Coordinates of C-alpha atoms in Angstrom, one line a residue:
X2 CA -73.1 -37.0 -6.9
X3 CA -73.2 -35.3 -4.1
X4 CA -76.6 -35.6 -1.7
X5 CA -78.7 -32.7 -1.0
X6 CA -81.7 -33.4 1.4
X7 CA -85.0 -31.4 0.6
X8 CA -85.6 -28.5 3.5
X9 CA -88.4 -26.4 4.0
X10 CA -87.3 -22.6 2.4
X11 CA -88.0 -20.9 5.4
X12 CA -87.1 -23.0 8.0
X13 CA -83.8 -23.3 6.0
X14 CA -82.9 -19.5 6.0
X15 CA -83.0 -19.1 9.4
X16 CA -80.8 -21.7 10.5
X17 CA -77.9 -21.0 8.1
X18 CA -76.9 -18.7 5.4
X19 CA -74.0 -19.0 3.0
X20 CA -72.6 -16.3 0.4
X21 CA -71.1 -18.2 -2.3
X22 CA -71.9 -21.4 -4.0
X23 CA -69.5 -24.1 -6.2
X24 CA -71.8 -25.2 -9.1
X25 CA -69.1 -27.7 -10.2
X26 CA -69.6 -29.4 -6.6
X27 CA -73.1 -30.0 -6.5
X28 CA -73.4 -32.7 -9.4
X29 CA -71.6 -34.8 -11.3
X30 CA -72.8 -34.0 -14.5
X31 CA -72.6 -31.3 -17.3
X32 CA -73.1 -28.0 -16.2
X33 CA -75.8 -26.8 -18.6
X34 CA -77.8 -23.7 -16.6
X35 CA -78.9 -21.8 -14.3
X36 CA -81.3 -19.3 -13.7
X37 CA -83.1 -17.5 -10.7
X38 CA -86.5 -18.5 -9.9
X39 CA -89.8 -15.7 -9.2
X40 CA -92.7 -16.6 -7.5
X41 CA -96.3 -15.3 -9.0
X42 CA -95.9 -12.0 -7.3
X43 CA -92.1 -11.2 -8.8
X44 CA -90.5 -11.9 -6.1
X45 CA -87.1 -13.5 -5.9
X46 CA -87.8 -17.7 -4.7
X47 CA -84.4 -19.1 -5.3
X48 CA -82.2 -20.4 -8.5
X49 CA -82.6 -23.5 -10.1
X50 CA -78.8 -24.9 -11.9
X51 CA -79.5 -28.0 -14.2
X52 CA -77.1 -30.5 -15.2
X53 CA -76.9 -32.9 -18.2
X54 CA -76.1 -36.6 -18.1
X55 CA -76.5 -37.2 -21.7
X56 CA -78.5 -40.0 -23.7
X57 CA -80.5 -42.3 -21.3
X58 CA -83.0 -44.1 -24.0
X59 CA -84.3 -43.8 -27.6
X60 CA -86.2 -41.2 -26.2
X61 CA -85.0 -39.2 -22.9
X62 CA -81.9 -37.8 -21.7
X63 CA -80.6 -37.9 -18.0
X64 CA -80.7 -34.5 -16.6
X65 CA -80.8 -33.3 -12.6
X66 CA -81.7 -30.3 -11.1
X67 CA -80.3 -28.3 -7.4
X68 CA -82.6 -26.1 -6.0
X69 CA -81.2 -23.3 -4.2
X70 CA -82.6 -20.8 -1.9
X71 CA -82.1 -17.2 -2.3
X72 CA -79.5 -17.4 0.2
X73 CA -77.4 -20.1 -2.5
X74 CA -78.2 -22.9 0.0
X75 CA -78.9 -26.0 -1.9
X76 CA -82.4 -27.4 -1.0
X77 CA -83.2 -29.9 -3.3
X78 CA -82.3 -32.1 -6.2
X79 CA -82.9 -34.9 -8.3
X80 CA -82.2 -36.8 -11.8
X81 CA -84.9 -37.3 -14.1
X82 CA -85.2 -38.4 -18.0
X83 CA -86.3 -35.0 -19.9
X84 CA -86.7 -36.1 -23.9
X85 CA -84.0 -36.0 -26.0
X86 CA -84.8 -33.2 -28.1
X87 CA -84.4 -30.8 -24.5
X88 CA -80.9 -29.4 -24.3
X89 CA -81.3 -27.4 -21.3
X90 CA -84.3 -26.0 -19.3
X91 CA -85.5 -22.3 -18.0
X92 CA -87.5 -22.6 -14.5
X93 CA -89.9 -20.9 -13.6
X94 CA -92.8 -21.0 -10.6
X95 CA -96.1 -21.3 -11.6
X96 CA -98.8 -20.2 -9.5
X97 CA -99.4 -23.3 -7.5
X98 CA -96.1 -23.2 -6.1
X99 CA -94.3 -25.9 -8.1
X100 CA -91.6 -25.3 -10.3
X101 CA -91.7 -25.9 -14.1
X102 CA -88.6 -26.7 -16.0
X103 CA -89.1 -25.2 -19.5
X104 CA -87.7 -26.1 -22.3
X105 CA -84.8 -23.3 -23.7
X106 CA -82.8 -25.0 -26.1
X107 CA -83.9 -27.9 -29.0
X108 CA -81.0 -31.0 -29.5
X109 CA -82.1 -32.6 -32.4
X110 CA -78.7 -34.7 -32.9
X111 CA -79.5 -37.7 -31.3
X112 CA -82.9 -38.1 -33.3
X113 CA -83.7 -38.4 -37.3
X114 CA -85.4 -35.8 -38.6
X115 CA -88.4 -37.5 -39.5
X116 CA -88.5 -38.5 -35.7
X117 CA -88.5 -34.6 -34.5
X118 CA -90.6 -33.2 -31.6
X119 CA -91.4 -30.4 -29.0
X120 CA -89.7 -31.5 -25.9
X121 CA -92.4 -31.9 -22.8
X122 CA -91.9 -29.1 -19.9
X123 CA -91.4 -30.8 -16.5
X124 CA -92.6 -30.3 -12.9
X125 CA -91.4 -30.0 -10.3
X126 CA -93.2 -30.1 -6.4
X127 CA -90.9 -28.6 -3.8
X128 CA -92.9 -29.7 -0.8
X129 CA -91.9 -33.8 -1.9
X130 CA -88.9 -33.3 -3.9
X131 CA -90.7 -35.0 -7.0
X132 CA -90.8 -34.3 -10.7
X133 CA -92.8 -35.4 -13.2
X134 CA -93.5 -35.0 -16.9
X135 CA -96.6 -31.8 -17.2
X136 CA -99.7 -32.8 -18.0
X137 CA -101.5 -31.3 -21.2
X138 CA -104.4 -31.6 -22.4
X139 CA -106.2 -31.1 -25.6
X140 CA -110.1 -30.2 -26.1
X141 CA -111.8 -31.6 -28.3
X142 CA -114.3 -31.1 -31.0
X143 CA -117.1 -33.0 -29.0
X144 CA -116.3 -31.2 -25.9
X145 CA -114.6 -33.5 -24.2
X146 CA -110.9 -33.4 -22.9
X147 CA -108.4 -35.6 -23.8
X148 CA -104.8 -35.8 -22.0
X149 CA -101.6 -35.3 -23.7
X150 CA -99.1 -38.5 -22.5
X151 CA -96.4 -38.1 -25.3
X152 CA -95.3 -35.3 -27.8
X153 CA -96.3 -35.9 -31.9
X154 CA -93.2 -35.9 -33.6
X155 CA -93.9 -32.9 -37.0
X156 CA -94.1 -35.4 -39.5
X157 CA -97.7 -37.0 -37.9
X158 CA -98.9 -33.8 -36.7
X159 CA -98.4 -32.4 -40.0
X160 CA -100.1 -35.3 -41.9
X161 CA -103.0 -35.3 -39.5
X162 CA -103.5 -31.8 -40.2
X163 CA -103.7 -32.4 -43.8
X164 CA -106.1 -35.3 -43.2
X165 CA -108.4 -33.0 -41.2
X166 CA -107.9 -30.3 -44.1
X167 CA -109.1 -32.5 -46.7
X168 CA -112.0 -33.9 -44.5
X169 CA -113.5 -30.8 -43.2
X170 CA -112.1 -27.7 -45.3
X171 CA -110.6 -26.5 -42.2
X172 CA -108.2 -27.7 -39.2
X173 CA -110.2 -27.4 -35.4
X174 CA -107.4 -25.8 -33.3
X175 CA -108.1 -25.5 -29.5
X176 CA -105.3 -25.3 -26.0
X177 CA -106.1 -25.3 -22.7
X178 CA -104.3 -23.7 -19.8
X179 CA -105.5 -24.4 -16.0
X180 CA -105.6 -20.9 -14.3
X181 CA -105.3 -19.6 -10.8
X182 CA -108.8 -18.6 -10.5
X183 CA -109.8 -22.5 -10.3
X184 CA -110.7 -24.7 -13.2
X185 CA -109.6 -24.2 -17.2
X186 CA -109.8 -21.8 -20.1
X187 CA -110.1 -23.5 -23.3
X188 CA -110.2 -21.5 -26.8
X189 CA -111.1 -22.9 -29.9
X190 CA -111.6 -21.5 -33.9
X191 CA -111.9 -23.1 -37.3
X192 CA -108.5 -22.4 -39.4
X193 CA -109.1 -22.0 -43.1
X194 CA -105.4 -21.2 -43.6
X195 CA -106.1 -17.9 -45.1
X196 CA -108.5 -17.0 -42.5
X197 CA -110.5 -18.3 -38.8
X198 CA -113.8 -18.1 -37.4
X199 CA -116.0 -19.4 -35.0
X200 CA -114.0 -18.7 -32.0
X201 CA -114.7 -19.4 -28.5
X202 CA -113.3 -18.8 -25.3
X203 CA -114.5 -21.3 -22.6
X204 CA -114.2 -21.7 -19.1
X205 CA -114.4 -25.1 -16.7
X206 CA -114.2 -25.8 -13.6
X207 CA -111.9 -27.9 -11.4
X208 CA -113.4 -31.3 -12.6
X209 CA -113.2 -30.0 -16.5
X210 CA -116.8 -29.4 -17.1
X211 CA -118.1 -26.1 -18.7
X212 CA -119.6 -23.2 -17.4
X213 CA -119.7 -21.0 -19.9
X214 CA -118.6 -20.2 -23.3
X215 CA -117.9 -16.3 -25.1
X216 CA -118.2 -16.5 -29.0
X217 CA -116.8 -14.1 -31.2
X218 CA -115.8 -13.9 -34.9
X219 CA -118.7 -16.8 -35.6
X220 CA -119.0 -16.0 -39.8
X221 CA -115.2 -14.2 -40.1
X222 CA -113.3 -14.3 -43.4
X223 CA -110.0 -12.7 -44.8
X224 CA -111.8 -9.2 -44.7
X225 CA -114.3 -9.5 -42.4
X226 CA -113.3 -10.8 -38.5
X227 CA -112.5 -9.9 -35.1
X228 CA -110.5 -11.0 -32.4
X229 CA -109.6 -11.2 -28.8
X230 CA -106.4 -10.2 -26.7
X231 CA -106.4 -11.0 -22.7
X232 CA -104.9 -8.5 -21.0
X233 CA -105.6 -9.5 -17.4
X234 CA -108.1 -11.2 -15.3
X235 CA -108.7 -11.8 -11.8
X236 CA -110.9 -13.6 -9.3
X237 CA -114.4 -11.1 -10.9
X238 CA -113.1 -10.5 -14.6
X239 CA -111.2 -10.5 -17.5
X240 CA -110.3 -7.9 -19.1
X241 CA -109.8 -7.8 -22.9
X242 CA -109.3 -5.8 -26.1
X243 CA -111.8 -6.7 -28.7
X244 CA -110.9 -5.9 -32.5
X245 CA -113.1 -5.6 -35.3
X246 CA -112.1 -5.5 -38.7
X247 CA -114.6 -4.9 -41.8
X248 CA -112.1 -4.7 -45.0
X249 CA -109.8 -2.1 -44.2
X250 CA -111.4 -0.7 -41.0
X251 CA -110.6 -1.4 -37.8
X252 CA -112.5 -0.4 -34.1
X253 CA -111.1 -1.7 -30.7
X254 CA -113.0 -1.6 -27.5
X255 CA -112.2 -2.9 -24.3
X256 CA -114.4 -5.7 -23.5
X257 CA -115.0 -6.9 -19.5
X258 CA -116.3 -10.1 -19.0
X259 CA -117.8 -11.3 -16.0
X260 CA -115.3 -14.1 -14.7
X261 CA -118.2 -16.4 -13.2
X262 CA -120.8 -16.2 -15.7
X263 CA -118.6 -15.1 -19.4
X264 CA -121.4 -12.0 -19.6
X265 CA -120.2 -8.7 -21.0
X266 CA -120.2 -5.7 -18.0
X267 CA -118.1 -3.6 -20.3
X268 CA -118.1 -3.0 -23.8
X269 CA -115.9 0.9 -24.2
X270 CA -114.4 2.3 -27.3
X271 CA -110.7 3.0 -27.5
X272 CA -110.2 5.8 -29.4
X273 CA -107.4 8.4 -30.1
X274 CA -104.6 6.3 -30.8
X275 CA -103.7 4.8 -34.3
X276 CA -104.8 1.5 -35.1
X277 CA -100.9 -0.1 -35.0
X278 CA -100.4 1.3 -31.7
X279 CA -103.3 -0.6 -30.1
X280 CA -102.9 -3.7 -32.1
X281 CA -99.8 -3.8 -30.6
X282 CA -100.2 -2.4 -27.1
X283 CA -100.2 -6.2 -25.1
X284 CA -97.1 -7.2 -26.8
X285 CA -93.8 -4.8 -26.5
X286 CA -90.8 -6.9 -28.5
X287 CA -87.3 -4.8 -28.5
X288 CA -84.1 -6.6 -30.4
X289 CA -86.5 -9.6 -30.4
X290 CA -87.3 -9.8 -26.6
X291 CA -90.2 -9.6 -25.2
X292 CA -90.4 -6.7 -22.2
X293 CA -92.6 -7.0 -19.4
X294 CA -95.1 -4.3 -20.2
X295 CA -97.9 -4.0 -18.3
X296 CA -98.8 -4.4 -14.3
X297 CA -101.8 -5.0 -12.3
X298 CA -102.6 -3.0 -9.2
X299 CA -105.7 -3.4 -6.7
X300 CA -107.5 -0.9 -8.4
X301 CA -105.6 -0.9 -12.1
X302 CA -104.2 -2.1 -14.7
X303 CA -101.1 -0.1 -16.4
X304 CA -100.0 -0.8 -19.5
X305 CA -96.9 1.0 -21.8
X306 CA -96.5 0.2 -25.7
X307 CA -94.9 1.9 -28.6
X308 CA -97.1 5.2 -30.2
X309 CA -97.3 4.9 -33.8
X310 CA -98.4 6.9 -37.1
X311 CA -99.5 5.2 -38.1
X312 CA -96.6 3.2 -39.2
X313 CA -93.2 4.6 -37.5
X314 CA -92.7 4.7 -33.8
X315 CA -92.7 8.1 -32.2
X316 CA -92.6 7.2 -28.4
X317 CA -94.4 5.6 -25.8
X318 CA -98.5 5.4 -24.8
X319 CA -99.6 4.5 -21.6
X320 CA -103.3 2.7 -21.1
X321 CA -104.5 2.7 -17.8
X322 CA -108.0 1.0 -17.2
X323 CA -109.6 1.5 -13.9
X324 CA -110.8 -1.0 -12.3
X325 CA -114.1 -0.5 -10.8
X326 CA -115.6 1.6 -13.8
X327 CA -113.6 0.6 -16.3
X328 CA -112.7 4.0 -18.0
X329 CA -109.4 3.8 -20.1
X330 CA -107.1 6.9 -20.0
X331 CA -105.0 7.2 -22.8
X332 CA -101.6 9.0 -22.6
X333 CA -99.0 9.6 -25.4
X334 CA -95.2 10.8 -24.9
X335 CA -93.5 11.8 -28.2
X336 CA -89.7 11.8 -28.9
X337 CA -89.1 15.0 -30.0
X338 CA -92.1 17.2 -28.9
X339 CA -91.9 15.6 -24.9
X340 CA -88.0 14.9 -24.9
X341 CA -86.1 17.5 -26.9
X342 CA -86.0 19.9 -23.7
X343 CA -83.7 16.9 -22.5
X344 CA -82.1 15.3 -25.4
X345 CA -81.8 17.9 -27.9
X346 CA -80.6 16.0 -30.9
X347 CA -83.7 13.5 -30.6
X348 CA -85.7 13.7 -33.9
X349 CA -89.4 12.2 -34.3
X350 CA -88.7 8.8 -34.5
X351 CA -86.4 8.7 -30.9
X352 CA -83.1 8.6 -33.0
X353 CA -80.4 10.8 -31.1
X354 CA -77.2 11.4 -33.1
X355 CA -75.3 9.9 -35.7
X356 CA -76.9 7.0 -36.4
X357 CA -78.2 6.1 -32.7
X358 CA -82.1 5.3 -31.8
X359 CA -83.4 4.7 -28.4
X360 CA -84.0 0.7 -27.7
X361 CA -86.2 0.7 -25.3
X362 CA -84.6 -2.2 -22.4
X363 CA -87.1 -2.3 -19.7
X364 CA -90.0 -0.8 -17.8
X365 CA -91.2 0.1 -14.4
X366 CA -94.4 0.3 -13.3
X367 CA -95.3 2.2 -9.9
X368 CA -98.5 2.6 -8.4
X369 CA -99.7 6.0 -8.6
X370 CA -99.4 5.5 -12.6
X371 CA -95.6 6.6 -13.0
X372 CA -93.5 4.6 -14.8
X373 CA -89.6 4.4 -15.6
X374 CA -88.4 3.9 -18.9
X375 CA -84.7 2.6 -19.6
X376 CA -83.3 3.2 -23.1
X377 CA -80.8 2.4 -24.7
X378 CA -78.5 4.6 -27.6
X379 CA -78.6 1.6 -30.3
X380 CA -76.7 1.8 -33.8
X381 CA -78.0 -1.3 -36.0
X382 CA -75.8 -3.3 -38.1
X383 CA -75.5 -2.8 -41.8
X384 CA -73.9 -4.8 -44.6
X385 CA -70.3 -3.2 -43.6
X386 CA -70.1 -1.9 -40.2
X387 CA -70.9 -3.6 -36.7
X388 CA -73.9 -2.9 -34.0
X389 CA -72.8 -0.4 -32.1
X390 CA -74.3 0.8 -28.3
X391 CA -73.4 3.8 -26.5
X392 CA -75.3 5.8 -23.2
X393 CA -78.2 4.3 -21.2
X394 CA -81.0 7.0 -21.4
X395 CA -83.4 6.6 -18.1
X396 CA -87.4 8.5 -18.4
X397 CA -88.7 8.8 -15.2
X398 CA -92.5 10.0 -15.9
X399 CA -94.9 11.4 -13.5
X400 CA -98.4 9.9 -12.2
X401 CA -99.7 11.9 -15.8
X402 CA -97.2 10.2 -17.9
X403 CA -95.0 13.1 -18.6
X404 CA -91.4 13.7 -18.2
X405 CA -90.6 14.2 -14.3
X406 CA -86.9 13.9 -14.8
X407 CA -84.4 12.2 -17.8
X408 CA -81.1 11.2 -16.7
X409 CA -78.1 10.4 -19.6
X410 CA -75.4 7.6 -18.0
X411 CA -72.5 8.2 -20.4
X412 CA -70.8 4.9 -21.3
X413 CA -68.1 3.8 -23.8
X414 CA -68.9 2.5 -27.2
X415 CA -69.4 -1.1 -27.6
X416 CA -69.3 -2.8 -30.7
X417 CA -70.4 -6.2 -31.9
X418 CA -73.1 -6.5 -28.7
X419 CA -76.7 -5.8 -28.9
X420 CA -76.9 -4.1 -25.1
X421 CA -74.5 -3.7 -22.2
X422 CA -78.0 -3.7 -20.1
X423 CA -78.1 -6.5 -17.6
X424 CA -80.8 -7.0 -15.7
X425 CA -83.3 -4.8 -13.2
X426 CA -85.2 -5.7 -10.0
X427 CA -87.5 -4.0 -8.2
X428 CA -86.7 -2.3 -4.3
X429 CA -88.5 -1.2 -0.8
X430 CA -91.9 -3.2 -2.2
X431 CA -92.2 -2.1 -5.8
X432 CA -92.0 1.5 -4.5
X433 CA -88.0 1.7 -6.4
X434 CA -85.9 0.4 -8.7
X435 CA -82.7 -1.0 -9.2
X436 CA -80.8 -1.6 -12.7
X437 CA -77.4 -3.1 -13.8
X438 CA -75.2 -2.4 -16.7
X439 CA -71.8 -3.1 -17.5
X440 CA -69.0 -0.7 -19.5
X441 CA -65.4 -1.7 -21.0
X442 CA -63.5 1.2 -19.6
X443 CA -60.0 2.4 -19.8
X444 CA -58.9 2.3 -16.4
X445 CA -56.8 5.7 -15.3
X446 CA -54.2 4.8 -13.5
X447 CA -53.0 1.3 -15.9
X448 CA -54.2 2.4 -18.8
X449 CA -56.0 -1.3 -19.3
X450 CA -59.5 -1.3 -20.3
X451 CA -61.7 -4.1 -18.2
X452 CA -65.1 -4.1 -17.4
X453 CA -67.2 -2.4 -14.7
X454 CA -70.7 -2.9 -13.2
X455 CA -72.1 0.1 -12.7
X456 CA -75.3 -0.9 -10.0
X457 CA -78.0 2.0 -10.2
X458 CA -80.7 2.9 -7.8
X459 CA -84.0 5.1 -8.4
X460 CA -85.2 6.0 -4.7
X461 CA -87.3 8.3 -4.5
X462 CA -87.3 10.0 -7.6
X463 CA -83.9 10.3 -6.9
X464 CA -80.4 8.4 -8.5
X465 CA -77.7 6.8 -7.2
X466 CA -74.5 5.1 -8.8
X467 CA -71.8 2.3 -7.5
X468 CA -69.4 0.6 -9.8
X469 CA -67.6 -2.9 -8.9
X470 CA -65.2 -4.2 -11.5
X471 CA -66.0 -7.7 -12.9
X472 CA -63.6 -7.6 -15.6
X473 CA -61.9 -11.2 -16.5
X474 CA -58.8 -12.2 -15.2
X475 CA -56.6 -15.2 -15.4
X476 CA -59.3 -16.5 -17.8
X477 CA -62.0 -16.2 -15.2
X478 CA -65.2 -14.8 -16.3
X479 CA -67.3 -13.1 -14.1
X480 CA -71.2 -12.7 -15.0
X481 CA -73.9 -10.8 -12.8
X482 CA -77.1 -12.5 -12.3
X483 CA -79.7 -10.8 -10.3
X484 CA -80.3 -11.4 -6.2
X485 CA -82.3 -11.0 -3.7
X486 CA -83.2 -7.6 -2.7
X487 CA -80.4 -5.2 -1.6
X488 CA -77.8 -8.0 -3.1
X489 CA -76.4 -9.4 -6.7
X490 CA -75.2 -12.6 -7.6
X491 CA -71.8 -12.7 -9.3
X492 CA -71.1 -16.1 -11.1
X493 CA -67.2 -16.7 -11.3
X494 CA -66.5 -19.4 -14.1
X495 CA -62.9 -20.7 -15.6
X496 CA -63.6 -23.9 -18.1
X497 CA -60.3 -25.0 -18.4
X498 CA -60.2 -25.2 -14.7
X499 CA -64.0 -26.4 -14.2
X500 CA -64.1 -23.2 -11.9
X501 CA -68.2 -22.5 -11.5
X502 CA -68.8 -20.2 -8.6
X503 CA -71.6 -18.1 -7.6
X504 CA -71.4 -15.7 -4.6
X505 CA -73.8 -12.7 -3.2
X506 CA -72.4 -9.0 -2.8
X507 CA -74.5 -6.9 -0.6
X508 CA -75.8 -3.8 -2.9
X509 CA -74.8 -0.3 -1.2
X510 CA -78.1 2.2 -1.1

């Protein structure tokens, strides 16, 4: 294993700076990821690359991490005993600065199944080059907390629950997360397995006592019940959608509550918009990923989410909640009626031609309300034929959520892939864009089809387009991750040759 002392980030990138990387050199182990590393504000920290050492007791595997920098220095690293159910870890940095290894892929080989469990996330702290198991924590009935040392394996936490069942009619459910504001939120409810009530949402402070609890849903059955999605909070409040169902009616209303005390400031009807399209609005899934849809500005929070009706989707809404009176402005861009001037094929329901809908990939947020919408021309699978992709679709809207410009990038067909989208980032402070997608081409002058990057810029309102070939080559495989701003990170990897480089390209715009 080769020794990596821990440095301070910043000291560290101005004494040296190095453009590529060898993955293979850094530890002995099996290579089993790598993935970059955002700080609470979205900004690019570094990239963490794990390594597996297999089996090291009844219950943990070795594993060690290398911490690098943005520039690909390494920084930091260190073995540790994960359990043996982890097969390889995401990272992430939570907003206390330490870095959490997440578990991203279950190995339930080594353990019988009557033995399974949830693997444990891990933490680490960057400032001593330490990592230990996270702490959980579960609340309790009696309103006390009580810490979380080792994972239930599903065949005790499944008879427990049936215990409780038969005891009490119901199973008390509660979680915990410690938030940034100081202190803990708690929820709790009753779960009748058909139905829950008597929810709460609690807050503590620092040393896990309560300051105040917000009920909601107290007598609520299978026809009669509401409930409660956070969409943000911040140092003064939380801001939330409340939903009330009575049989088959439903009413929504933004609900503010008071961060310090859990008193309602705001209680405003949402209205306008079908009741799918709200119930839906905080969660955006497309080909079973979840998109980042919504941001928070000093004095808003924007957020974008499929328009239904009531059932089908026929484009995009945009809720916008001001901050200091809490007004909600509604927006709604349709398909056909807002996009056919630029896409005349499109029918109500955003599919284009033969086949071919509009899978939304990502959105971007910018602060005078626009947003940027990248799409992409999908063709689902059927019993006979293969998914097929074809042209990226961008919607660049203006502060009113209408069409300020849509741009078509042509690309080849691709079958048997979900998305030739990579990845996007953010430029100049949030005030542009950058996204990445990759095409099989024919190339002119050889006649060879390989693959090219195609690296495209939204300054300005205004686009800009550079390709750089990363097709394979002498069994070398070369996959783009993203970098720090202005650059991308190319990962160069041969298995038969144990070939795992990563090098920075600096991005032309």
């Amino acid at each position: 294993m080769k020794k990596i002392y821990l440095l301070v980030f910043g000291l560290l990138q101005t004494l040296y700076y190095s453009q590529t990387q060898d993955l293979t050199t850094l530890a002995s182990g099996e290579h089993v990821g790598m993935n970059a590393l955002f700080d609470d504000k979205d900004n690019l920290y570094g990239y963490v690359s794990l390594y597996s050492y297999g089996k090291s007791g009844d219950k943990t595997k070795k594993f060690e991490y290398v911490i690098l920098d943005k520039n690909l220095n390494p920084v930091a690293n260190k073995e540790f005993d994960g359990d043996i159910t982890a097969a390889a870890y995401l990272g992430f940095v939570d907003f206390k600065g330490k870095i959490i290894l997440q578990p991203s892929q279950m190995d339930y080989s080594l353990v019988k199944s009557k033995e399974l469990f949830t693997p444990f996330s891990m933490v680490i702290d960057p400032k001593t080059n330490t990592i230990s198991r996270k702490v959980y924590y579960d609340y309790q009935q009696d309103g006390s907390f009580k810490e979380i040392n080792q994972p239930k394996n599903w065949k005790e936490e499944k008879k427990e629950n049936k215990e409780e069942r038969k005891e009490k009619g119901y199973n008390y459910v509660s979680a915990v997360v410690e938030i940034k504001e100081g202190g803990y939120f708690a929820v709790e409810y009753n779960d009748y397995g058909k139905y829950v009530n008597n929810n709460s949402l609690i807050k503590f402070d620092e040393n896990k006592k309560e300051i105040w609890r917000y009920k909601y849903n107290t007598n609520g059955d299978k026809k009669n019940y509401s409930t409660i999605s956070i969409l943000e909070k911040d140092d003064k409040n939380i801001y939330t959608i409340l939903k009330k169902v009575n049989s088959d009616k439903k009413t929504f209303s933004l609900v503010v509550l008071d961060m310090k005390t859990g008193k309602e400031i705001a209680n405003n009807p949402i209205i306008g918009l079908s009741d799918n399209t709200i119930d839906y609005i905080d969660s955006f899934y497309s080909a079973y990923q979840k998109i980042d849809n919504d941001k928070t500005f000093d004095d808003k929070i924007v957020l974008v989410g499929r328009n239904y009706a009531p059932t089908e989707s026929t484009g995009y809404v945009r809720m916008m909640i001001n901050k200091s009176d809490f007004n909600v402005d509604i927006k709604v861009l349709n398909f056909k009626a807002d996009m056919s001037k630029f896409l005349p094929k499109i029918n109500a329901y955003g599919y284009v031609e033969s086949g071919y809908f509009l899978q939304t990939k990502d959105l971007y947020f910018m602060s005078d309300g626009s947003v940027g919408i990248l799409t992409e021309k999908y063709k689902p699978a059927t019993q006979y034929t293969a998914p097929k992709t074809t042209d990226l679709v961008y919607i660049y809207t203006d502060k009113d959520f209408k069409i300020k410009d849509l741009k078509v990038f042509e690309k080849e067909k691709s079958k048997w892939v979900n998305s030739d989208y990579l990845f996007s980032q953010y430029l100049n402070d949030g005030k542009d864009v950058v996204f990445f997608y990759r095409d099989y081409q024919k190339d002119e002058v050889t006649k060879q089809k390989k693959w090219n990057l195609f690296i495209n810029t939204v300054i300005d309102g205004q686009f800009k387009q550079e390709i750089v070939p990363i097709s394979e080559k002498d069994s070398y495989t070369v996959t783009p991750y993203v970098g720090k701003e202005g650059y991308i990170l190319l990962r160069e990897i041969n298995e038969k040759e144990k070939f795992n480089k990563i090098r920075l390209e600096k991005l032309n715009y």
